[in-house]
Amino acid sequence: MRAISLILGILAALGLLLGMIPFFGWLNWIFVLPPAVLGVIFGALSRDRSATTLSAVVAGVALVRLMLGGGVI
């Protein structure tokens, strides 16, 4: 579970880098938030703080980016 959570967190972080580019904020809905949420769930099931924290931070940054871009009101 820990490895799955870390892999999902890293993939979500890579997607977040693309989602930070202007006009690509919609990628956060498809390629960042679902894997980050799954990473938080798997990290909580494995009771691993680092994997859970990575996914939670990535999800938080993606949500802030969406709020600034008008994707979440």
XYZ file of C-alpha atoms in Angstrom, residues 26-53:
28
model
C -7.870 21.639 -16.531
C -5.275 18.871 -16.233
C -5.600 19.196 -12.462
C -9.146 17.811 -12.639
C -8.153 14.770 -14.684
C -4.533 13.879 -13.947
C -3.817 15.342 -10.513
C -6.759 15.239 -8.125
C -7.957 11.619 -8.651
C -4.490 10.048 -8.183
C -3.729 12.377 -5.266
C -6.962 11.431 -3.497
C -6.273 7.740 -4.105
C -2.753 8.285 -2.777
C -4.150 9.812 0.409
C -6.518 6.859 0.838
C -3.824 4.237 0.245
C -1.396 6.139 2.459
C -3.942 6.239 5.269
C -4.563 2.505 4.903
C -0.844 1.778 5.112
C -0.428 4.237 8.007
C 2.545 5.844 6.288
C 2.858 9.553 7.025
C 5.222 10.458 4.191
C 3.085 8.994 1.402
C -0.079 10.535 2.844
C 1.592 13.925 3.267
